Structure formats: structure tokens, C-alpha cells
mmCIF file with all atom_site columns, C-alpha atoms and ligand atoms in Angstrom:
data_model
loop_
_atom_site.group_PDB
_atom_site.id
_atom_site.type_symbol
_atom_site.label_atom_id
_atom_site.label_alt_id
_atom_site.label_comp_id
_atom_site.label_asym_id
_atom_site.label_entity_id
_atom_site.label_seq_id
_atom_site.pdbx_PDB_ins_code
_atom_site.Cartn_x
_atom_site.Cartn_y
_atom_site.Cartn_z
_atom_site.occupancy
_atom_site.B_iso_or_equiv
_atom_site.pdbx_formal_charge
_atom_site.auth_seq_id
_atom_site.auth_comp_id
_atom_site.auth_asym_id
_atom_site.auth_atom_id
_atom_site.pdbx_PDB_model_num
ATOM   1   C  CA  . UNK A 1 1   ? 12.398 -185.702 -5.980 1.00 0.00 ? 226 UNK A CA  1
ATOM   2   C  CA  . UNK A 1 2   ? 10.666 -185.097 -3.054 1.00 0.00 ? 227 UNK A CA  1
ATOM   3   C  CA  . UNK A 1 3   ? 11.855 -182.354 -0.685 1.00 0.00 ? 228 UNK A CA  1
ATOM   4   C  CA  . UNK A 1 4   ? 9.946  -181.247 2.314  1.00 0.00 ? 229 UNK A CA  1
ATOM   5   C  CA  . UNK A 1 5   ? 10.921 -178.952 4.716  1.00 0.00 ? 230 UNK A CA  1
ATOM   6   C  CA  . UNK A 1 6   ? 10.445 -178.911 9.117  1.00 0.00 ? 231 UNK A CA  1
ATOM   7   C  CA  . UNK A 1 7   ? 11.291 -176.236 12.220 1.00 0.00 ? 232 UNK A CA  1
ATOM   8   C  CA  . UNK A 1 8   ? 12.252 -176.499 15.149 1.00 0.00 ? 233 UNK A CA  1
ATOM   9   C  CA  . UNK A 1 9   ? 12.325 -174.678 18.831 1.00 0.00 ? 234 UNK A CA  1
ATOM   10  C  CA  . UNK A 1 10  ? 13.015 -175.153 22.448 1.00 0.00 ? 235 UNK A CA  1
ATOM   11  C  CA  . UNK A 1 11  ? 14.138 -174.157 25.746 1.00 0.00 ? 236 UNK A CA  1
ATOM   12  C  CA  . UNK A 1 12  ? 15.998 -174.483 28.009 1.00 0.00 ? 237 UNK A CA  1
ATOM   13  C  CA  . UNK A 1 13  ? 16.206 -172.772 31.974 1.00 0.00 ? 238 UNK A CA  1
ATOM   14  C  CA  . UNK A 1 14  ? 19.749 -171.789 33.008 1.00 0.00 ? 239 UNK A CA  1
ATOM   15  C  CA  . UNK A 1 15  ? 21.273 -172.436 36.246 1.00 0.00 ? 240 UNK A CA  1
ATOM   16  C  CA  . UNK A 1 16  ? 24.213 -171.876 37.942 1.00 0.00 ? 241 UNK A CA  1
ATOM   17  C  CA  . UNK A 1 17  ? 27.252 -174.643 38.257 1.00 0.00 ? 242 UNK A CA  1
ATOM   18  C  CA  . UNK A 1 18  ? 25.657 -176.750 35.599 1.00 0.00 ? 243 UNK A CA  1
ATOM   19  C  CA  . UNK A 1 19  ? 27.066 -178.690 32.759 1.00 0.00 ? 244 UNK A CA  1
ATOM   20  C  CA  . UNK A 1 20  ? 26.204 -176.508 29.653 1.00 0.00 ? 245 UNK A CA  1
ATOM   21  C  CA  . UNK A 1 21  ? 25.853 -178.997 26.322 1.00 0.00 ? 246 UNK A CA  1
ATOM   22  C  CA  . UNK A 1 22  ? 25.540 -176.767 23.485 1.00 0.00 ? 247 UNK A CA  1
ATOM   23  C  CA  . UNK A 1 23  ? 25.797 -178.497 19.524 1.00 0.00 ? 248 UNK A CA  1
ATOM   24  C  CA  . UNK A 1 24  ? 27.081 -181.383 21.445 1.00 0.00 ? 249 UNK A CA  1
ATOM   25  C  CA  . UNK A 1 25  ? 29.606 -180.259 23.106 1.00 0.00 ? 250 UNK A CA  1
ATOM   26  C  CA  . UNK A 1 26  ? 30.688 -178.861 26.879 1.00 0.00 ? 251 UNK A CA  1
ATOM   27  C  CA  . UNK A 1 27  ? 30.586 -174.995 26.581 1.00 0.00 ? 252 UNK A CA  1
ATOM   28  C  CA  . UNK A 1 28  ? 33.034 -173.583 29.860 1.00 0.00 ? 253 UNK A CA  1
ATOM   29  C  CA  . UNK A 1 29  ? 30.243 -171.137 31.583 1.00 0.00 ? 254 UNK A CA  1
ATOM   30  C  CA  . UNK A 1 30  ? 29.376 -170.460 34.908 1.00 0.00 ? 255 UNK A CA  1
ATOM   31  C  CA  . UNK A 1 31  ? 25.788 -171.412 34.050 1.00 0.00 ? 256 UNK A CA  1
ATOM   32  C  CA  . UNK A 1 32  ? 24.671 -174.412 32.110 1.00 0.00 ? 257 UNK A CA  1
ATOM   33  C  CA  . UNK A 1 33  ? 21.250 -175.737 31.056 1.00 0.00 ? 258 UNK A CA  1
ATOM   34  C  CA  . UNK A 1 34  ? 19.076 -178.005 32.528 1.00 0.00 ? 259 UNK A CA  1
ATOM   35  C  CA  . UNK A 1 35  ? 16.838 -180.819 31.623 1.00 0.00 ? 260 UNK A CA  1
ATOM   36  C  CA  . UNK A 1 36  ? 15.692 -184.214 31.906 1.00 0.00 ? 261 UNK A CA  1
ATOM   37  C  CA  . UNK A 1 37  ? 18.314 -185.278 29.255 1.00 0.00 ? 262 UNK A CA  1
ATOM   38  C  CA  . UNK A 1 38  ? 21.391 -183.092 29.015 1.00 0.00 ? 263 UNK A CA  1
ATOM   39  C  CA  . UNK A 1 39  ? 19.506 -180.069 28.595 1.00 0.00 ? 264 UNK A CA  1
ATOM   40  C  CA  . UNK A 1 40  ? 21.577 -179.341 25.169 1.00 0.00 ? 265 UNK A CA  1
ATOM   41  C  CA  . UNK A 1 41  ? 18.633 -177.232 23.086 1.00 0.00 ? 266 UNK A CA  1
ATOM   42  C  CA  . UNK A 1 42  ? 20.359 -177.224 19.748 1.00 0.00 ? 267 UNK A CA  1
ATOM   43  C  CA  . UNK A 1 43  ? 20.275 -180.390 19.345 1.00 0.00 ? 268 UNK A CA  1
ATOM   44  C  CA  . UNK A 1 44  ? 16.888 -180.973 20.426 1.00 0.00 ? 269 UNK A CA  1
ATOM   45  C  CA  . UNK A 1 45  ? 15.659 -178.290 18.333 1.00 0.00 ? 270 UNK A CA  1
ATOM   46  C  CA  . UNK A 1 46  ? 17.259 -179.875 15.415 1.00 0.00 ? 271 UNK A CA  1
ATOM   47  C  CA  . UNK A 1 47  ? 16.109 -183.055 16.297 1.00 0.00 ? 272 UNK A CA  1
ATOM   48  C  CA  . UNK A 1 48  ? 12.510 -181.872 15.883 1.00 0.00 ? 273 UNK A CA  1
ATOM   49  C  CA  . UNK A 1 49  ? 12.951 -179.720 12.934 1.00 0.00 ? 274 UNK A CA  1
ATOM   50  C  CA  . UNK A 1 50  ? 14.164 -183.526 11.171 1.00 0.00 ? 275 UNK A CA  1
ATOM   51  C  CA  . UNK A 1 51  ? 10.654 -185.037 12.437 1.00 0.00 ? 276 UNK A CA  1
ATOM   52  C  CA  . UNK A 1 52  ? 8.870  -182.304 11.678 1.00 0.00 ? 277 UNK A CA  1
ATOM   53  C  CA  . UNK A 1 53  ? 9.811  -182.022 7.760  1.00 0.00 ? 278 UNK A CA  1
ATOM   54  C  CA  . UNK A 1 54  ? 9.503  -185.963 7.911  1.00 0.00 ? 279 UNK A CA  1
ATOM   55  C  CA  . UNK A 1 55  ? 5.747  -185.467 9.922  1.00 0.00 ? 280 UNK A CA  1
ATOM   56  C  CA  . UNK A 1 56  ? 7.220  -187.687 12.265 1.00 0.00 ? 281 UNK A CA  1
ATOM   57  C  CA  . UNK A 1 57  ? 6.061  -185.812 15.741 1.00 0.00 ? 282 UNK A CA  1
ATOM   58  C  CA  . UNK A 1 58  ? 8.371  -184.711 18.482 1.00 0.00 ? 283 UNK A CA  1
ATOM   59  C  CA  . UNK A 1 59  ? 11.172 -185.509 20.699 1.00 0.00 ? 284 UNK A CA  1
ATOM   60  C  CA  . UNK A 1 60  ? 8.580  -185.258 23.354 1.00 0.00 ? 285 UNK A CA  1
ATOM   61  C  CA  . UNK A 1 61  ? 6.539  -188.460 21.795 1.00 0.00 ? 286 UNK A CA  1
ATOM   62  C  CA  . UNK A 1 62  ? 9.941  -190.285 20.742 1.00 0.00 ? 287 UNK A CA  1
ATOM   63  C  CA  . UNK A 1 63  ? 12.235 -189.697 24.069 1.00 0.00 ? 288 UNK A CA  1
ATOM   64  C  CA  . UNK A 1 64  ? 9.625  -189.170 26.781 1.00 0.00 ? 289 UNK A CA  1
ATOM   65  C  CA  . UNK A 1 65  ? 11.300 -186.585 29.411 1.00 0.00 ? 290 UNK A CA  1
ATOM   66  C  CA  . UNK A 1 66  ? 9.137  -189.215 31.841 1.00 0.00 ? 291 UNK A CA  1
ATOM   67  C  CA  . UNK A 1 67  ? 11.077 -192.165 30.762 1.00 0.00 ? 292 UNK A CA  1
ATOM   68  C  CA  . UNK A 1 68  ? 13.818 -192.885 33.213 1.00 0.00 ? 293 UNK A CA  1
ATOM   69  C  CA  . UNK A 1 69  ? 15.954 -193.907 30.661 1.00 0.00 ? 294 UNK A CA  1
ATOM   70  C  CA  . UNK A 1 70  ? 16.604 -190.828 29.359 1.00 0.00 ? 295 UNK A CA  1
ATOM   71  C  CA  . UNK A 1 71  ? 17.669 -188.960 32.291 1.00 0.00 ? 296 UNK A CA  1
ATOM   72  C  CA  . UNK A 1 72  ? 20.911 -187.439 31.421 1.00 0.00 ? 297 UNK A CA  1
ATOM   73  C  CA  . UNK A 1 73  ? 21.181 -188.852 28.217 1.00 0.00 ? 298 UNK A CA  1
ATOM   74  C  CA  . UNK A 1 74  ? 23.685 -187.561 25.685 1.00 0.00 ? 299 UNK A CA  1
ATOM   75  C  CA  . UNK A 1 75  ? 21.744 -185.737 23.303 1.00 0.00 ? 300 UNK A CA  1
ATOM   76  C  CA  . UNK A 1 76  ? 23.767 -186.926 20.608 1.00 0.00 ? 301 UNK A CA  1
ATOM   77  C  CA  . UNK A 1 77  ? 22.251 -190.502 20.966 1.00 0.00 ? 302 UNK A CA  1
ATOM   78  C  CA  . UNK A 1 78  ? 18.806 -189.093 20.198 1.00 0.00 ? 303 UNK A CA  1
ATOM   79  C  CA  . UNK A 1 79  ? 20.105 -186.875 16.719 1.00 0.00 ? 304 UNK A CA  1
ATOM   80  C  CA  . UNK A 1 80  ? 22.012 -190.556 15.537 1.00 0.00 ? 305 UNK A CA  1
ATOM   81  C  CA  . UNK A 1 81  ? 18.092 -191.829 15.970 1.00 0.00 ? 306 UNK A CA  1
ATOM   82  C  CA  . UNK A 1 82  ? 16.099 -189.560 14.835 1.00 0.00 ? 307 UNK A CA  1
ATOM   83  C  CA  . UNK A 1 83  ? 18.420 -189.443 11.832 1.00 0.00 ? 308 UNK A CA  1
ATOM   84  C  CA  . UNK A 1 84  ? 18.848 -193.318 11.636 1.00 0.00 ? 309 UNK A CA  1
ATOM   85  C  CA  . UNK A 1 85  ? 14.561 -193.258 11.689 1.00 0.00 ? 310 UNK A CA  1
ATOM   86  C  CA  . UNK A 1 86  ? 14.613 -191.142 8.852  1.00 0.00 ? 311 UNK A CA  1
ATOM   87  C  CA  . UNK A 1 87  ? 16.841 -192.861 6.337  1.00 0.00 ? 312 UNK A CA  1
ATOM   88  C  CA  . UNK A 1 88  ? 14.691 -195.682 7.160  1.00 0.00 ? 313 UNK A CA  1
ATOM   89  C  CA  . UNK A 1 89  ? 11.938 -193.743 6.087  1.00 0.00 ? 314 UNK A CA  1
ATOM   90  C  CA  . UNK A 1 90  ? 14.041 -193.075 2.991  1.00 0.00 ? 315 UNK A CA  1
ATOM   91  C  CA  . UNK A 1 91  ? 14.581 -189.420 3.548  1.00 0.00 ? 316 UNK A CA  1
ATOM   92  C  CA  . UNK A 1 92  ? 18.651 -187.847 3.431  1.00 0.00 ? 317 UNK A CA  1
ATOM   93  C  CA  . UNK A 1 93  ? 19.029 -184.706 4.454  1.00 0.00 ? 318 UNK A CA  1
ATOM   94  C  CA  . UNK A 1 94  ? 19.654 -181.557 2.390  1.00 0.00 ? 319 UNK A CA  1
ATOM   95  C  CA  . UNK A 1 95  ? 20.892 -179.188 4.950  1.00 0.00 ? 320 UNK A CA  1
ATOM   96  C  CA  . UNK A 1 96  ? 20.665 -177.702 8.685  1.00 0.00 ? 321 UNK A CA  1
ATOM   97  C  CA  . UNK A 1 97  ? 19.777 -173.928 9.457  1.00 0.00 ? 322 UNK A CA  1
ATOM   98  C  CA  . UNK A 1 98  ? 19.657 -172.968 13.368 1.00 0.00 ? 323 UNK A CA  1
ATOM   99  C  CA  . UNK A 1 99  ? 19.620 -170.265 15.315 1.00 0.00 ? 324 UNK A CA  1
ATOM   100 C  CA  . UNK A 1 100 ? 20.747 -169.853 19.261 1.00 0.00 ? 325 UNK A CA  1
ATOM   101 C  CA  . UNK A 1 101 ? 19.350 -166.956 21.116 1.00 0.00 ? 326 UNK A CA  1
ATOM   102 C  CA  . UNK A 1 102 ? 21.798 -167.002 24.193 1.00 0.00 ? 327 UNK A CA  1
ATOM   103 C  CA  . UNK A 1 103 ? 23.014 -163.824 25.763 1.00 0.00 ? 328 UNK A CA  1
ATOM   104 C  CA  . UNK A 1 104 ? 26.211 -164.898 27.623 1.00 0.00 ? 329 UNK A CA  1
ATOM   105 C  CA  . UNK A 1 105 ? 28.911 -166.394 26.821 1.00 0.00 ? 330 UNK A CA  1
ATOM   106 C  CA  . UNK A 1 106 ? 29.503 -165.934 23.577 1.00 0.00 ? 331 UNK A CA  1
ATOM   107 C  CA  . UNK A 1 107 ? 28.879 -168.541 20.864 1.00 0.00 ? 332 UNK A CA  1
ATOM   108 C  CA  . UNK A 1 108 ? 30.459 -167.727 18.207 1.00 0.00 ? 333 UNK A CA  1
ATOM   109 C  CA  . UNK A 1 109 ? 34.101 -168.778 19.061 1.00 0.00 ? 334 UNK A CA  1
ATOM   110 C  CA  . UNK A 1 110 ? 32.212 -172.509 19.906 1.00 0.00 ? 335 UNK A CA  1
ATOM   111 C  CA  . UNK A 1 111 ? 30.487 -172.842 16.250 1.00 0.00 ? 336 UNK A CA  1
ATOM   112 C  CA  . UNK A 1 112 ? 32.557 -174.546 14.212 1.00 0.00 ? 337 UNK A CA  1
ATOM   113 C  CA  . UNK A 1 113 ? 33.431 -177.312 17.073 1.00 0.00 ? 338 UNK A CA  1
ATOM   114 C  CA  . UNK A 1 114 ? 29.285 -177.557 16.757 1.00 0.00 ? 339 UNK A CA  1
ATOM   115 C  CA  . UNK A 1 115 ? 29.464 -177.756 13.539 1.00 0.00 ? 340 UNK A CA  1
ATOM   116 C  CA  . UNK A 1 116 ? 31.674 -180.555 13.025 1.00 0.00 ? 341 UNK A CA  1
ATOM   117 C  CA  . UNK A 1 117 ? 30.045 -182.650 16.122 1.00 0.00 ? 342 UNK A CA  1
ATOM   118 C  CA  . UNK A 1 118 ? 27.130 -182.635 14.200 1.00 0.00 ? 343 UNK A CA  1
ATOM   119 C  CA  . UNK A 1 119 ? 27.640 -183.283 10.900 1.00 0.00 ? 344 UNK A CA  1
ATOM   120 C  CA  . UNK A 1 120 ? 29.530 -185.974 12.415 1.00 0.00 ? 345 UNK A CA  1
ATOM   121 C  CA  . UNK A 1 121 ? 27.058 -187.252 14.471 1.00 0.00 ? 346 UNK A CA  1
ATOM   122 C  CA  . UNK A 1 122 ? 24.445 -187.062 11.522 1.00 0.00 ? 347 UNK A CA  1
ATOM   123 C  CA  . UNK A 1 123 ? 26.692 -188.329 8.811  1.00 0.00 ? 348 UNK A CA  1
ATOM   124 C  CA  . UNK A 1 124 ? 26.649 -184.806 6.834  1.00 0.00 ? 349 UNK A CA  1
ATOM   125 C  CA  . UNK A 1 125 ? 28.840 -182.323 5.278  1.00 0.00 ? 350 UNK A CA  1
ATOM   126 C  CA  . UNK A 1 126 ? 29.961 -179.337 7.518  1.00 0.00 ? 351 UNK A CA  1
ATOM   127 C  CA  . UNK A 1 127 ? 28.889 -177.581 4.538  1.00 0.00 ? 352 UNK A CA  1
ATOM   128 C  CA  . UNK A 1 128 ? 25.392 -178.888 5.185  1.00 0.00 ? 353 UNK A CA  1
ATOM   129 C  CA  . UNK A 1 129 ? 24.977 -177.371 8.885  1.00 0.00 ? 354 UNK A CA  1
ATOM   130 C  CA  . UNK A 1 130 ? 25.081 -174.025 9.457  1.00 0.00 ? 355 UNK A CA  1
ATOM   131 C  CA  . UNK A 1 131 ? 25.183 -172.618 12.852 1.00 0.00 ? 356 UNK A CA  1
ATOM   132 C  CA  . UNK A 1 132 ? 24.214 -168.976 13.706 1.00 0.00 ? 357 UNK A CA  1
ATOM   133 C  CA  . UNK A 1 133 ? 24.153 -167.161 17.115 1.00 0.00 ? 358 UNK A CA  1
ATOM   134 C  CA  . UNK A 1 134 ? 22.321 -163.827 18.690 1.00 0.00 ? 359 UNK A CA  1
ATOM   135 C  CA  . UNK A 1 135 ? 21.844 -162.585 21.596 1.00 0.00 ? 360 UNK A CA  1
ATOM   136 C  CA  . UNK A 1 136 ? 18.513 -160.465 22.281 1.00 0.00 ? 361 UNK A CA  1
ATOM   137 C  CA  . UNK A 1 137 ? 19.433 -157.325 23.483 1.00 0.00 ? 362 UNK A CA  1
ATOM   138 C  CA  . UNK A 1 138 ? 18.900 -158.241 27.134 1.00 0.00 ? 363 UNK A CA  1
ATOM   139 C  CA  . UNK A 1 139 ? 15.266 -158.080 26.699 1.00 0.00 ? 364 UNK A CA  1
ATOM   140 C  CA  . UNK A 1 140 ? 13.079 -161.002 27.948 1.00 0.00 ? 365 UNK A CA  1
ATOM   141 C  CA  . UNK A 1 141 ? 14.493 -164.722 29.818 1.00 0.00 ? 366 UNK A CA  1
ATOM   142 C  CA  . UNK A 1 142 ? 17.331 -165.098 27.044 1.00 0.00 ? 367 UNK A CA  1
ATOM   143 C  CA  . UNK A 1 143 ? 18.306 -161.671 27.910 1.00 0.00 ? 368 UNK A CA  1
ATOM   144 C  CA  . UNK A 1 144 ? 17.915 -161.752 31.611 1.00 0.00 ? 369 UNK A CA  1
ATOM   145 C  CA  . UNK A 1 145 ? 19.852 -165.182 31.181 1.00 0.00 ? 370 UNK A CA  1
ATOM   146 C  CA  . UNK A 1 146 ? 17.665 -167.428 32.414 1.00 0.00 ? 371 UNK A CA  1
ATOM   147 C  CA  . UNK A 1 147 ? 17.480 -169.778 29.563 1.00 0.00 ? 372 UNK A CA  1
ATOM   148 C  CA  . UNK A 1 148 ? 18.963 -170.108 26.379 1.00 0.00 ? 373 UNK A CA  1
ATOM   149 C  CA  . UNK A 1 149 ? 16.351 -170.581 22.993 1.00 0.00 ? 374 UNK A CA  1
ATOM   150 C  CA  . UNK A 1 150 ? 17.155 -172.418 19.791 1.00 0.00 ? 375 UNK A CA  1
ATOM   151 C  CA  . UNK A 1 151 ? 15.576 -172.132 16.580 1.00 0.00 ? 376 UNK A CA  1
ATOM   152 C  CA  . UNK A 1 152 ? 16.172 -174.861 13.516 1.00 0.00 ? 377 UNK A CA  1
ATOM   153 C  CA  . UNK A 1 153 ? 14.833 -175.954 9.917  1.00 0.00 ? 378 UNK A CA  1
ATOM   154 C  CA  . UNK A 1 154 ? 15.737 -178.832 8.310  1.00 0.00 ? 379 UNK A CA  1
ATOM   155 C  CA  . UNK A 1 155 ? 15.357 -179.468 4.578  1.00 0.00 ? 380 UNK A CA  1
ATOM   156 C  CA  . UNK A 1 156 ? 14.717 -183.478 4.024  1.00 0.00 ? 381 UNK A CA  1
ATOM   157 C  CA  . UNK A 1 157 ? 14.968 -185.162 0.564  1.00 0.00 ? 382 UNK A CA  1
ATOM   158 C  CA  . UNK A 1 158 ? 13.294 -188.673 -0.866 1.00 0.00 ? 383 UNK A CA  1
HETATM 159 ZN ZN1 . LIG B 2 .   ? 15.297 -179.714 24.822 1.00 0.00 ? 69  LIG B ZN1 1
#
């Protein structure tokens, strides 16, 4: 069996009044992330980790932010497509471990719903999707509530 690992990193700006899509769910908050798609930083990070593990470039390569087709798109559609591309190459997902960096709101209460949602989208067990959250102790753009960042690693097998 071949085992491969990939990592992902993504950042989105936070603005007042925007919807806050995170980990496939809508998080109630005064501010939300903005971008060309629905700006779901966690899903984008996971897509990049999976694509990286398979050496298939990155999310921007497959779904250009210059393409009107992806304007406002639900990132779950992109993740589903990434997983489909991996499976077509003969890969299966082993596990995913992700960290969300966000000053506010508290993410922990939403993690079970995110895990359930993302496991469903990827067609894997919830047990194989780990989501963690941290603030940055009020330091940097995350700490100043200007943005949200996320990291992920993914393990895939063939
Ligand atoms: Zn993104």
C-alpha cells in the first residue's frame, strides 16, 4: 500500500454582515468571511491538503477565482469534486486533521456539526475527520479579527 501526506493553508478576510461559512455550515456571527466562492476557509484548506497529497496542484488551479462559474459557489461542491478526482486516481482518504485559527466567535460548539457535514461530503467516517480550533492570543490579523486562517493535513492511500 502506498501512503501519501499533504498539507493545506488558507486565509480569508472577515467583514461585518457577511455570511460565515465554515466547515460546511453557517456559523452565526456579526462578521463573515469573504472571497470569490462562499469563502469556507476550512474546506479550501482540506481541498488543498488532499490535492497536495495526490500531487494534483491546488484549489486555485482547478477552480479559478477568475471564473464566473465559481462565484459564490458552495465549497462543499468543490470538496466533493476534489474527492472524486482523487478516487479516479485510485486514492482513498485515510484521515484529515485540521486547525482553524479564529479570534471570535468560539468555534468549539460547532465542531461536531462540521465534522458530520464534511465526513458526509467526503464519504468517510466522522472518526477520520479531526477539526481543532485556536485563537492567536489577539496577535496578528487573526487576533485583530481581520481574518480567519486554517491549516490541514491529509493522509491518502492507494
Ligand atoms: Zn479560500
